[in-house]
mmCIF file of C-alpha atoms in Angstrom:
data_model
loop_
_atom_site.group_PDB
_atom_site.id
_atom_site.type_symbol
_atom_site.label_atom_id
_atom_site.label_comp_id
_atom_site.label_asym_id
_atom_site.label_seq_id
_atom_site.Cartn_x
_atom_site.Cartn_y
_atom_site.Cartn_z
ATOM 1 C CA MET A 1127 -50.618 -7.273 -1.503
ATOM 2 C CA ASN A 1128 -51.279 -3.752 -0.148
ATOM 3 C CA GLY A 1129 -48.597 -2.315 -2.427
ATOM 4 C CA ASN A 1130 -45.927 -3.630 -0.062
ATOM 5 C CA ARG A 1131 -42.717 -4.882 -1.591
ATOM 6 C CA PHE A 1132 -40.480 -7.504 -0.133
ATOM 7 C CA TYR A 1133 -36.750 -7.536 -0.770
ATOM 8 C CA LEU A 1134 -34.055 -10.075 -0.088
ATOM 9 C CA GLU A 1135 -31.237 -8.982 2.191
ATOM 10 C CA SER A 1136 -28.878 -9.143 -0.810
ATOM 11 C CA ASP A 1137 -31.175 -6.725 -2.697
ATOM 12 C CA ILE A 1138 -31.137 -4.305 0.224
ATOM 13 C CA GLN A 1139 -27.345 -4.448 0.473
ATOM 14 C CA PHE A 1140 -27.022 -3.812 -3.256
ATOM 15 C CA MET A 1141 -29.374 -0.813 -3.081
ATOM 16 C CA LYS A 1142 -27.367 0.591 -0.158
ATOM 17 C CA PHE A 1143 -24.195 0.138 -2.200
ATOM 18 C CA LEU A 1144 -25.719 2.024 -5.139
ATOM 19 C CA LYS A 1145 -26.932 4.799 -2.840
ATOM 20 C CA THR A 1146 -23.435 5.119 -1.406
ATOM 21 C CA LEU A 1147 -21.902 5.312 -4.878
ATOM 22 C CA LYS A 1148 -24.282 8.132 -5.773
ATOM 23 C CA GLU A 1149 -23.667 9.961 -2.484
ATOM 24 C CA THR A 1150 -19.912 9.782 -3.004
ATOM 25 C CA GLY A 1151 -20.172 11.381 -6.410
ATOM 26 C CA MET A 1152 -20.216 8.539 -8.896
ATOM 27 C CA SER A 1153 -21.931 9.533 -12.123
ATOM 28 C CA LEU A 1154 -25.288 7.990 -12.963
ATOM 29 C CA GLU A 1155 -23.714 6.772 -16.200
ATOM 30 C CA ASP A 1156 -21.112 4.749 -14.253
ATOM 31 C CA ILE A 1157 -23.731 3.473 -11.801
ATOM 32 C CA SER A 1158 -25.868 2.362 -14.758
ATOM 33 C CA GLU A 1159 -22.887 0.534 -16.213
ATOM 34 C CA ILE A 1160 -22.363 -1.313 -12.935
ATOM 35 C CA VAL A 1161 -25.964 -2.534 -12.769
ATOM 36 C CA LYS A 1162 -26.672 -3.156 -16.434
ATOM 37 C CA ASP A 1163 -25.581 -6.812 -16.441
ATOM 38 C CA GLY A 1164 -27.275 -7.634 -13.149
ATOM 39 C CA CYS A 1165 -25.760 -9.206 -10.070
ATOM 40 C CA ILE A 1166 -22.557 -11.050 -10.873
ATOM 41 C CA LEU A 1167 -22.603 -13.049 -7.624
ATOM 42 C CA GLU A 1168 -26.130 -14.189 -8.385
ATOM 43 C CA LYS A 1169 -25.053 -15.319 -11.859
ATOM 44 C CA LEU A 1170 -22.191 -17.315 -10.380
ATOM 45 C CA HIS A 1171 -24.572 -18.837 -7.845
ATOM 46 C CA ILE A 1172 -26.897 -20.106 -10.578
ATOM 47 C CA GLY A 1173 -23.954 -21.677 -12.403
ATOM 48 C CA LEU A 1174 -22.979 -19.213 -15.127
ATOM 49 C CA GLU A 1175 -19.363 -19.723 -16.154
ATOM 50 C CA SER A 1176 -17.130 -17.050 -14.684
ATOM 51 C CA SER A 1177 -15.353 -16.673 -18.030
ATOM 52 C CA LYS A 1178 -18.579 -15.220 -19.474
ATOM 53 C CA LEU A 1179 -18.531 -12.530 -16.799
ATOM 54 C CA ILE A 1180 -15.013 -11.268 -17.539
ATOM 55 C CA PRO A 1181 -16.039 -8.266 -19.721
ATOM 56 C CA SER A 1182 -18.546 -7.083 -17.126
ATOM 57 C CA LEU A 1183 -16.091 -7.675 -14.273
ATOM 58 C CA ASN A 1184 -13.349 -5.747 -16.060
ATOM 59 C CA LYS A 1185 -15.665 -2.801 -16.707
ATOM 60 C CA ARG A 1186 -16.833 -2.742 -13.085
ATOM 61 C CA ILE A 1187 -13.251 -2.940 -11.849
ATOM 62 C CA GLU A 1188 -12.281 -0.019 -14.074
ATOM 63 C CA ILE A 1189 -15.201 2.097 -12.838
ATOM 64 C CA LEU A 1190 -14.689 1.251 -9.166
ATOM 65 C CA LYS A 1191 -10.911 1.827 -9.305
ATOM 66 C CA LYS A 1192 -11.458 5.253 -10.864
ATOM 67 C CA HIS A 1193 -14.093 6.080 -8.247
ATOM 68 C CA LEU A 1194 -11.876 4.909 -5.393
ATOM 69 C CA GLU A 1195 -8.993 7.056 -6.646
ATOM 70 C CA GLU A 1196 -11.298 10.091 -6.774
ATOM 71 C CA MET A 1197 -12.626 9.434 -3.260
ATOM 72 C CA GLU A 1198 -9.069 9.046 -1.931
ATOM 73 C CA ARG A 1199 -8.111 12.364 -3.565
ATOM 74 C CA LYS A 1200 -11.120 14.070 -1.983
ATOM 75 C CA LYS A 1201 -10.331 12.484 1.393
ATOM 76 C CA LYS A 1202 -6.793 13.844 1.255
ATOM 77 C CA GLU A 1203 -8.137 17.323 0.477
ATOM 78 C CA LEU A 1204 -10.664 17.045 3.305
ATOM 79 C CA ASP A 1205 -7.983 15.847 5.748
ATOM 80 C CA GLU A 1206 -5.926 18.950 4.872
ATOM 81 C CA VAL A 1207 -8.918 21.247 5.458
ATOM 82 C CA ILE A 1208 -9.641 19.531 8.787
ATOM 83 C CA SER A 1209 -6.031 19.951 9.884
ATOM 84 C CA THR A 1210 -5.990 23.635 8.911
ATOM 85 C CA THR A 1211 -9.291 24.217 10.703
ATOM 86 C CA LYS A 1212 -8.000 22.577 13.898
ATOM 87 C CA THR A 1213 -4.850 24.705 13.756
ATOM 88 C CA LYS A 1214 -6.926 27.884 13.358
ATOM 89 C CA LEU A 1215 -9.194 26.920 16.255
ATOM 90 C CA ASN A 1216 -6.201 26.240 18.488
ATOM 91 C CA THR A 1217 -4.725 29.612 17.535
ATOM 92 C CA TYR A 1218 -7.977 31.407 18.331
ATOM 93 C CA TYR A 1219 -8.382 29.572 21.654
ATOM 94 C CA SER A 1220 -4.805 30.469 22.515
ATOM 95 C CA ILE A 1221 -5.468 34.163 21.841
ATOM 96 C CA LEU A 1222 -8.577 34.064 24.029
ATOM 97 C CA ARG A 1223 -6.690 32.294 26.847
ATOM 98 C CA GLU A 1224 -4.011 35.000 26.758
ATOM 99 C CA ASP A 1225 -6.696 37.652 27.195
ATOM 100 C CA GLY A 1226 -8.417 35.661 29.924
ATOM 101 C CA GLU A 1227 -11.594 35.371 27.852
ATOM 102 C CA TYR A 1228 -11.452 31.590 27.420
ATOM 103 C CA LYS A 1229 -11.012 29.052 30.163
#
């Protein structure tokens, strides 16, 4: 088959999700934990009892909650830096306008 691989849309979405987790700073250990039991939605679809998924669900919830809290903390820090940067730019533009150097 020419070495081509074919993926389901659900596989592609899951890979994008994993890539996003990595890009936002989640540890490889936590990412591994999330994927180690496979796709929970797929298991539900094939009829596995949801009660058997509770340990995996709880672990994933714990990991994702911790990651979300960290991302929200970083976002708050970034929002503060953005605000400070905008204030500095406005100050500098104001100085230039006073000297007639900026229009």
